[in-house]
Tab-separated table of C-alpha atoms in Angstrom:
chain	number	residue	atom	x	y	z
A	1	MET	CA	19.283	-14.177	7.022
A	2	THR	CA	17.195	-10.933	8.074
A	3	ARG	CA	14.503	-11.717	10.236
A	4	GLU	CA	11.422	-9.607	10.030
A	5	ALA	CA	9.982	-6.655	12.545
A	6	VAL	CA	6.350	-6.573	12.471
A	7	ILE	CA	4.126	-3.984	14.579
A	8	VAL	CA	1.783	-5.978	16.699
A	9	ASP	CA	0.178	-2.302	18.385
A	10	VAL	CA	0.161	1.093	18.130
A	11	ILE	CA	-1.413	3.534	20.540
A	12	ARG	CA	-1.564	7.233	21.401
A	13	THR	CA	-2.912	9.795	24.042
A	14	PRO	CA	-5.521	12.009	23.402
A	15	VAL	CA	-4.206	15.460	21.976
A	16	GLY	CA	-3.388	17.889	24.465
A	17	ARG	CA	-3.031	21.783	23.817
A	18	GLY	CA	0.410	22.535	24.829
A	19	LYS	CA	-0.217	25.438	27.154
A	20	PRO	CA	-1.170	25.903	30.725
A	21	GLY	CA	-4.789	24.643	31.155
A	22	GLY	CA	-4.853	21.872	28.279
A	23	GLN	CA	-6.048	18.993	29.164
A	24	LEU	CA	-3.147	17.283	29.656
A	25	SER	CA	-0.963	19.825	31.245
A	26	GLY	CA	-1.086	18.849	34.671
A	27	ILE	CA	0.381	15.473	33.951
A	28	HIS	CA	4.120	15.096	34.598
A	29	PRO	CA	5.591	13.627	31.256
A	30	VAL	CA	6.901	10.684	32.802
A	31	ASP	CA	3.852	9.728	34.045
A	32	LEU	CA	2.033	10.412	30.675
A	33	LEU	CA	4.771	8.282	28.571
A	34	ALA	CA	4.534	5.369	32.074
A	35	GLY	CA	0.402	5.308	31.318
A	36	VAL	CA	0.891	4.930	27.488
A	37	LEU	CA	3.540	1.841	28.015
A	38	ASN	CA	1.087	0.219	30.940
A	39	ALA	CA	-1.926	0.155	27.798
A	40	LEU	CA	0.159	-0.990	25.475
A	41	VAL	CA	1.375	-3.993	27.437
A	42	ASP	CA	-2.042	-4.467	29.112
A	43	ARG	CA	-4.167	-4.092	25.740
A	44	ASN	CA	-2.000	-7.665	24.496
A	45	ASP	CA	-1.901	-9.344	27.694
A	46	LEU	CA	2.262	-8.995	27.578
A	47	ASP	CA	4.897	-9.857	30.270
A	48	PRO	CA	6.934	-6.419	30.080
A	49	GLY	CA	9.797	-8.566	31.667
A	50	LEU	CA	9.949	-9.798	27.840
A	51	VAL	CA	11.145	-6.401	26.493
A	52	ASP	CA	14.676	-6.120	25.613
A	53	ASP	CA	14.426	-2.521	25.460
A	54	VAL	CA	11.791	0.435	25.385
A	55	ILE	CA	13.636	3.604	22.510
A	56	GLY	CA	11.728	6.532	22.929
A	57	GLY	CA	11.805	10.088	21.434
A	58	CYS	CA	11.868	13.348	23.320
A	59	VAL	CA	13.282	16.813	21.877
A	60	SER	CA	13.101	19.119	24.903
A	61	GLN	CA	15.279	16.898	27.074
A	62	VAL	CA	15.334	19.473	30.102
A	63	GLY	CA	13.740	19.685	33.581
A	64	GLU	CA	10.916	17.508	33.512
A	65	GLN	CA	12.153	15.778	30.604
A	66	SER	CA	15.204	15.209	31.539
A	67	TYR	CA	17.587	12.164	33.190
A	68	ASN	CA	16.535	9.583	30.708
A	69	ILE	CA	12.759	10.142	30.452
A	70	VAL	CA	11.900	6.797	28.624
A	71	ARG	CA	14.077	4.957	31.161
A	72	ASN	CA	12.010	6.866	34.019
A	73	ALA	CA	9.030	5.660	32.628
A	74	VAL	CA	9.788	2.403	32.461
A	75	LEU	CA	10.374	2.449	36.205
A	76	ALA	CA	7.185	4.490	36.651
A	77	ALA	CA	5.146	1.769	34.613
A	78	GLY	CA	6.368	-0.664	36.969
A	79	PHE	CA	8.199	-2.724	34.438
A	80	PRO	CA	10.882	-4.893	35.915
A	81	GLU	CA	14.277	-3.095	36.849
A	82	THR	CA	15.859	-5.370	33.915
A	83	VAL	CA	14.092	-3.660	31.237
A	84	PRO	CA	16.226	-0.982	29.426
A	85	GLY	CA	15.305	2.360	28.296
A	86	THR	CA	16.799	4.598	26.113
A	87	THR	CA	15.929	8.607	25.042
A	88	ILE	CA	17.171	9.822	21.436
A	89	ASP	CA	16.686	12.941	19.908
A	90	ARG	CA	16.274	13.243	16.097
A	91	GLN	CA	14.269	16.430	16.451
A	92	CYS	CA	10.452	16.178	15.489
A	93	GLY	CA	11.492	12.625	13.889
A	94	SER	CA	12.627	11.164	17.198
A	95	SER	CA	9.813	8.569	17.790
A	96	GLN	CA	9.881	7.584	14.015
A	97	GLN	CA	13.749	6.919	14.648
A	98	ALA	CA	12.956	5.285	17.751
A	99	ALA	CA	10.754	2.714	15.367
A	100	THR	CA	13.479	2.353	13.010
A	101	PHE	CA	16.120	1.740	15.733
A	102	ALA	CA	13.597	-0.939	17.361
A	103	ALA	CA	12.750	-2.544	13.893
A	104	GLN	CA	16.583	-2.631	12.863
A	105	ALA	CA	17.077	-4.244	15.890
A	106	ILE	CA	14.979	-6.984	15.637
A	107	MET	CA	15.906	-7.638	11.961
A	108	ALA	CA	19.504	-7.868	13.338
A	109	GLY	CA	18.664	-10.793	15.559
A	110	GLN	CA	19.808	-8.166	18.531
A	111	ALA	CA	16.241	-8.533	19.780
A	112	ASP	CA	12.964	-9.901	19.840
A	113	ILE	CA	10.623	-7.296	21.317
A	114	VAL	CA	11.121	-3.730	21.432
A	115	VAL	CA	8.791	-0.769	22.719
A	116	ALA	CA	9.432	2.290	20.557
A	117	CYS	CA	7.817	5.385	22.026
A	118	GLY	CA	7.509	9.230	22.431
A	119	VAL	CA	6.335	11.796	24.399
A	120	GLU	CA	6.502	15.811	24.680
A	121	SER	CA	4.947	17.674	27.216
A	122	MET	CA	5.395	21.279	25.546
A	123	SER	CA	2.988	22.881	28.397
A	124	ARG	CA	5.268	21.877	30.937
A	125	VAL	CA	8.668	21.958	29.068
A	126	PRO	CA	8.343	24.675	26.608
A	127	LEU	CA	9.677	24.409	23.499
A	128	GLY	CA	13.629	25.720	22.903
A	129	SER	CA	13.652	25.996	26.679
A	130	SER	CA	16.418	22.889	26.362
A	131	ALA	CA	18.635	25.290	25.334
A	132	ALA	CA	18.767	26.958	28.305
A	133	GLY	CA	19.742	30.178	27.046
A	134	ALA	CA	23.049	28.989	25.779
A	135	ASP	CA	24.408	29.020	22.067
A	136	PRO	CA	23.817	25.752	20.950
A	137	TYR	CA	25.859	26.095	17.594
A	138	GLY	CA	29.368	26.792	18.499
A	139	SER	CA	31.541	29.034	16.615
A	140	ARG	CA	32.165	26.731	13.711
A	141	VAL	CA	28.636	26.051	12.707
A	142	ARG	CA	28.437	30.292	12.619
A	143	GLU	CA	31.445	30.382	10.402
A	144	ARG	CA	29.681	28.037	7.866
A	145	TYR	CA	26.224	30.097	7.993
A	146	PRO	CA	27.659	33.536	8.359
A	147	GLU	CA	24.439	34.612	7.803
A	148	GLY	CA	22.761	32.694	10.700
A	149	LEU	CA	20.053	29.792	10.506
A	150	VAL	CA	16.549	30.631	11.196
A	151	ASN	CA	13.933	29.083	13.219
A	152	GLN	CA	11.318	26.431	11.439
A	153	GLY	CA	8.520	28.847	10.980
A	154	VAL	CA	10.903	31.440	8.987
A	155	SER	CA	11.980	28.137	7.171
A	156	ALA	CA	7.931	27.300	6.351
A	157	GLU	CA	7.788	30.731	4.396
A	158	LEU	CA	10.811	30.352	2.613
A	159	ILE	CA	9.126	27.341	1.422
A	160	ALA	CA	6.015	28.790	0.473
A	161	GLU	CA	7.567	31.543	-1.264
A	162	LYS	CA	10.268	29.371	-3.558
A	163	TRP	CA	7.090	26.736	-3.867
A	164	GLY	CA	4.891	29.728	-4.627
A	165	PHE	CA	1.901	28.742	-2.581
A	166	SER	CA	-0.653	31.723	-1.720
A	167	ARG	CA	-1.731	32.197	1.744
A	168	GLU	CA	-5.427	31.284	0.638
A	169	GLN	CA	-3.399	27.908	-0.488
A	170	LEU	CA	-1.900	27.658	2.848
A	171	ASP	CA	-5.358	28.354	4.582
A	172	GLU	CA	-7.223	25.609	2.524
A	173	PHE	CA	-4.844	23.065	3.396
A	174	ALA	CA	-5.296	23.777	7.057
A	175	ALA	CA	-8.596	23.982	7.039
A	176	ARG	CA	-8.524	20.379	5.293
A	177	SER	CA	-6.934	18.921	7.833
A	178	HIS	CA	-9.474	20.128	10.730
A	179	ALA	CA	-12.481	18.838	8.612
A	180	LEU	CA	-10.671	15.204	8.042
A	181	ALA	CA	-9.595	15.166	11.508
A	182	ALA	CA	-13.065	16.084	12.450
A	183	ALA	CA	-14.621	13.949	10.775
A	184	ALA	CA	-12.299	10.958	11.910
A	185	GLY	CA	-13.500	11.749	15.377
A	186	GLU	CA	-16.857	11.724	14.899
A	187	SER	CA	-17.213	8.273	12.830
A	188	GLY	CA	-14.969	6.789	15.921
A	189	ALA	CA	-12.150	6.092	13.383
A	190	PHE	CA	-9.857	7.278	16.502
A	191	ALA	CA	-11.566	4.810	18.838
A	192	THR	CA	-9.006	1.833	18.595
A	193	GLU	CA	-6.061	4.217	18.718
A	194	VAL	CA	-6.723	6.445	21.560
A	195	VAL	CA	-6.162	5.466	25.036
A	196	PRO	CA	-7.217	7.106	28.389
A	197	VAL	CA	-4.956	9.024	30.360
A	198	PRO	CA	-4.953	8.239	34.115
A	199	GLY	CA	-6.273	11.499	35.840
A	200	VAL	CA	-7.873	12.896	32.836
A	201	ASP	CA	-11.489	12.476	31.812
A	202	ALA	CA	-11.647	13.588	28.335
A	203	LEU	CA	-10.859	11.550	25.504
A	204	VAL	CA	-11.138	14.011	23.169
A	205	ASP	CA	-8.222	15.618	20.593
A	206	GLU	CA	-8.303	19.204	22.050
A	207	THR	CA	-6.741	20.709	19.111
A	208	VAL	CA	-9.363	19.827	16.483
A	209	ARG	CA	-11.095	22.688	15.409
A	210	PRO	CA	-14.347	21.070	13.329
A	211	ALA	CA	-15.326	25.072	12.426
A	212	THR	CA	-12.322	26.210	11.043
A	213	THR	CA	-12.685	27.610	7.564
A	214	VAL	CA	-10.612	29.447	4.752
A	215	ASP	CA	-12.394	32.810	6.102
A	216	SER	CA	-11.808	32.127	9.600
A	217	LEU	CA	-8.274	31.642	9.614
A	218	ALA	CA	-7.777	34.619	6.799
A	219	GLY	CA	-7.838	37.123	9.614
A	220	LEU	CA	-4.781	35.727	11.414
A	221	ASN	CA	-1.696	37.554	11.417
A	222	PRO	CA	1.804	36.173	10.603
A	223	ALA	CA	3.422	34.395	13.353
A	224	PHE	CA	7.169	34.960	12.623
A	225	ARG	CA	7.880	38.257	10.996
A	226	THR	CA	9.923	40.731	12.819
A	227	ASP	CA	11.585	43.781	11.373
A	228	ARG	CA	15.299	42.068	11.263
A	229	LEU	CA	13.667	38.986	9.600
A	230	ALA	CA	12.060	41.214	6.725
A	231	GLU	CA	15.186	43.263	6.114
A	232	ARG	CA	17.128	40.001	5.782
A	233	PHE	CA	14.398	38.148	3.509
A	234	PRO	CA	12.744	41.190	1.650
A	235	GLU	CA	10.987	38.332	-0.693
A	236	LEU	CA	8.945	37.177	1.602
A	237	ASP	CA	5.392	38.788	2.296
A	238	TRP	CA	5.016	36.639	5.311
A	239	ARG	CA	2.183	34.034	4.967
A	240	ILE	CA	2.715	31.283	7.473
A	241	THR	CA	0.086	32.202	10.457
A	242	PRO	CA	-0.647	30.400	13.746
A	243	GLY	CA	-3.653	28.793	11.606
A	244	ASN	CA	-1.620	27.461	9.010
A	245	SER	CA	1.085	25.651	11.356
A	246	SER	CA	0.907	22.893	13.754
A	247	PRO	CA	-0.236	24.068	17.704
A	248	LEU	CA	1.929	23.313	20.862
A	249	THR	CA	0.984	20.111	21.819
A	250	ASP	CA	1.115	17.506	24.633
A	251	GLY	CA	0.836	13.950	24.263
A	252	ALA	CA	2.653	10.482	23.962
A	253	SER	CA	2.273	7.283	21.527
A	254	ALA	CA	3.982	3.808	21.510
A	255	ALA	CA	4.374	0.843	19.152
A	256	LEU	CA	4.843	-2.734	20.346
A	257	ILE	CA	7.321	-3.954	17.629
A	258	MET	CA	8.313	-7.819	17.385
A	259	SER	CA	10.169	-10.450	14.785
A	260	ALA	CA	7.351	-12.363	13.473
A	261	GLU	CA	8.720	-15.706	15.302
A	262	ALA	CA	8.211	-13.861	18.565
A	263	ALA	CA	4.681	-12.533	17.802
A	264	GLU	CA	3.528	-16.505	16.873
A	265	ARG	CA	5.168	-17.547	20.275
A	266	LEU	CA	3.299	-15.444	22.113
A	267	GLY	CA	0.012	-15.744	19.711
A	268	LEU	CA	0.116	-12.124	18.962
A	269	ALA	CA	-1.382	-11.016	15.472
A	270	PRO	CA	0.478	-8.563	13.635
A	271	ARG	CA	-0.883	-6.120	11.954
A	272	ALA	CA	1.713	-4.522	9.908
A	273	ARG	CA	5.438	-5.314	9.011
A	274	PHE	CA	8.153	-2.836	8.240
A	275	ARG	CA	9.254	-2.878	4.545
A	276	ALA	CA	11.955	0.066	4.087
A	277	PHE	CA	13.289	2.855	5.939
A	278	SER	CA	15.375	6.334	4.850
A	279	VAL	CA	16.843	9.069	6.892
A	280	VAL	CA	18.408	12.311	4.903
A	281	GLY	CA	20.066	15.611	5.710
A	282	SER	CA	18.811	18.956	3.930
A	283	ASP	CA	19.391	22.363	3.645
A	284	PRO	CA	19.455	23.580	7.069
A	285	LEU	CA	18.069	26.939	6.197
A	286	TYR	CA	15.130	25.605	4.353
A	287	MET	CA	15.143	22.875	6.731
A	288	LEU	CA	11.942	21.119	6.024
A	289	THR	CA	12.236	19.572	2.490
A	290	GLY	CA	14.064	16.716	3.501
A	291	VAL	CA	10.631	14.798	3.318
A	292	ILE	CA	11.155	14.781	-0.555
A	293	PRO	CA	14.224	13.005	-0.934
A	294	ALA	CA	13.516	10.582	2.069
A	295	THR	CA	10.240	9.725	0.560
A	296	ALA	CA	12.058	8.796	-2.844
A	297	LYS	CA	14.894	7.112	-1.225
A	298	VAL	CA	12.923	4.892	0.760
A	299	LEU	CA	10.155	4.233	-1.951
A	300	ASP	CA	13.439	2.877	-4.073
A	301	ARG	CA	14.723	1.008	-1.100
A	302	ALA	CA	10.748	-1.035	-0.732
A	303	GLY	CA	10.998	-1.640	-4.358
A	304	LEU	CA	7.797	0.335	-4.973
A	305	THR	CA	6.468	3.463	-6.582
A	306	HIS	CA	3.849	6.003	-5.606
A	307	ASP	CA	1.133	4.126	-7.241
A	308	ASP	CA	1.715	1.043	-4.655
A	309	ILE	CA	0.914	3.494	-1.912
A	310	ASP	CA	-2.298	3.743	-0.163
A	311	ALA	CA	-1.945	6.028	2.289
A	312	TYR	CA	0.803	8.642	3.173
A	313	GLU	CA	1.370	10.728	6.743
A	314	VAL	CA	3.110	13.437	5.902
A	315	ASN	CA	3.694	15.568	9.204
A	316	GLU	CA	1.749	18.848	8.814
A	317	ALA	CA	4.535	21.009	11.002
A	318	PHE	CA	3.299	23.602	8.539
A	319	ALA	CA	1.074	23.733	5.863
A	320	SER	CA	3.452	24.541	2.986
A	321	VAL	CA	5.773	21.159	3.860
A	322	PRO	CA	3.092	18.900	2.652
A	323	LEU	CA	2.036	21.048	-0.003
A	324	ALA	CA	5.942	21.029	-1.621
A	325	TRP	CA	5.988	17.412	-0.691
A	326	LEU	CA	2.791	16.975	-3.073
A	327	ALA	CA	4.005	19.211	-5.895
A	328	ASP	CA	7.697	17.675	-6.250
A	329	THR	CA	6.268	13.813	-5.776
A	330	GLY	CA	3.161	14.353	-7.717
A	331	ALA	CA	1.342	11.945	-5.199
A	332	ASP	CA	-2.087	11.459	-5.194
A	333	ALA	CA	-3.455	14.228	-2.543
A	334	ALA	CA	-6.544	12.017	-1.927
A	335	LYS	CA	-4.024	9.384	0.037
A	336	LEU	CA	-2.373	12.264	2.079
A	337	ASN	CA	-3.260	12.458	5.629
A	338	PRO	CA	-6.881	11.189	5.105
A	339	ARG	CA	-7.473	11.613	9.066
A	340	GLY	CA	-6.163	15.286	9.157
A	341	GLY	CA	-2.575	15.627	10.179
A	342	ALA	CA	-0.776	17.658	12.760
A	343	ILE	CA	-2.006	21.138	11.769
A	344	ALA	CA	-5.317	19.720	13.650
A	345	LEU	CA	-4.091	16.927	15.618
A	346	GLY	CA	-1.002	18.659	16.882
A	347	HIS	CA	2.605	17.900	16.938
A	348	ALA	CA	3.753	16.755	20.264
A	349	LEU	CA	7.222	16.832	18.792
A	350	GLY	CA	8.623	14.047	20.613
A	351	SER	CA	5.414	11.418	20.145
A	352	SER	CA	4.743	12.498	16.905
A	353	GLY	CA	6.223	9.758	14.572
A	354	THR	CA	4.671	7.090	16.677
A	355	ARG	CA	1.253	9.194	16.700
A	356	LEU	CA	1.706	9.321	12.711
A	357	LEU	CA	2.664	5.615	12.537
A	358	THR	CA	-0.373	4.746	14.695
A	359	THR	CA	-2.977	6.481	12.522
A	360	LEU	CA	-1.310	4.937	9.409
A	361	VAL	CA	-1.851	1.243	10.401
A	362	ASN	CA	-5.474	2.118	11.469
A	363	GLN	CA	-6.560	3.667	7.996
A	364	LEU	CA	-5.073	0.842	6.406
A	365	GLU	CA	-6.667	-1.677	8.417
A	366	ALA	CA	-10.052	0.491	8.299
A	367	THR	CA	-9.568	0.870	3.905
A	368	GLY	CA	-7.895	-2.699	3.636
A	369	GLY	CA	-4.996	-0.436	1.827
A	370	ARG	CA	-1.436	-2.501	1.777
A	371	TYR	CA	1.478	0.268	1.514
A	372	GLY	CA	1.854	3.073	3.874
A	373	LEU	CA	4.589	5.724	3.722
A	374	GLN	CA	5.130	8.286	6.659
A	375	THR	CA	7.830	10.989	6.234
A	376	MET	CA	8.418	13.710	8.993
A	377	CYS	CA	10.676	17.075	8.446
A	378	GLU	CA	12.885	17.683	11.321
A	379	GLY	CA	14.755	20.516	12.749
A	380	GLY	CA	18.604	21.137	11.460
A	381	GLY	CA	17.429	19.935	8.043
A	382	MET	CA	16.808	16.036	8.086
A	383	ALA	CA	13.983	13.558	7.728
A	384	ASN	CA	12.878	10.290	8.252
A	385	ALA	CA	10.474	8.197	5.950
A	386	THR	CA	9.333	4.675	6.706
A	387	VAL	CA	7.240	2.636	4.266
A	388	ILE	CA	5.048	-0.351	6.147
A	389	GLU	CA	2.976	-3.156	4.908
A	390	ARG	CA	-0.333	-4.237	6.632
A	391	VAL	CA	-0.605	-7.969	7.291
């Protein structure tokens, strides 16, 4: 008989700009994640020796984020040496996949208590540095895609062109993200999810810009156009800018996941339960469209429709992604990223999946909603989706 996997707690650090001088840039990523692990067990008065496994996401697993950063963070947090840890890479969905693996282990009866987490310090370990200047694809991928694959920004441009989104529509969505995130911050909506970072005084999300408007975004230049790419894709008029993209970000987040029986035994109240999961592959040229079939698949597995969902978290890697998702799913736009998304709150790659889960659980609790759905586009053409139910 399948056991129920429940979410007991979800937390995150404040967001830091992923550049030198950002509020978290002085913190080693191992220490950043360790602080979140400490906060998670302390908040729940949990003996860390009871944790069966710690599964975490990190994308750029090189340098300070190499050598199994999650295991290193477990040790840095002072957990007993008997507590294991492993680091996974499903690109931007790494920590969402970590939560899925954690819940599946519990549902299968192979674990009772698992921490799912993620971390990325983009100020200290820059995006793309894990390739170390080498070819990550090899000859057979190049043979399959002889014209070559492209970076995510170009994929976002291709999506904007295919779905017909204007520059103004993209900028309007970006301004919405900042306005919603700023309103949530000012209202104290993030107070229950953001935990202090040792050595950092601020508890603000550094990438949120409350004054952002469509007019202020209109002056930004396209971020991904080159002469070579313009020649290859003459249909593009290059609408993706730093303003309608997610910023480089530092951050860490974590979820305490248990069997319902373990939570009851420990006297801990579940906040939500996992209802369904999906993961899909998609066209690696367009790369970011997998959120659409992943959503359909997870709803089918959960036996739900869009009418049942009270809140969505669709990662705002670029504005064209959630806009394409809205256009194809027909979901209620008012339920989408109601506290703002990654355009404002940042996209600390390995941490984003559990960051979205953190915000989704808190949104359901604040509004009395029952079902939430999160989905994440991923490098290489993939996407994860998860449905949770508030308890």
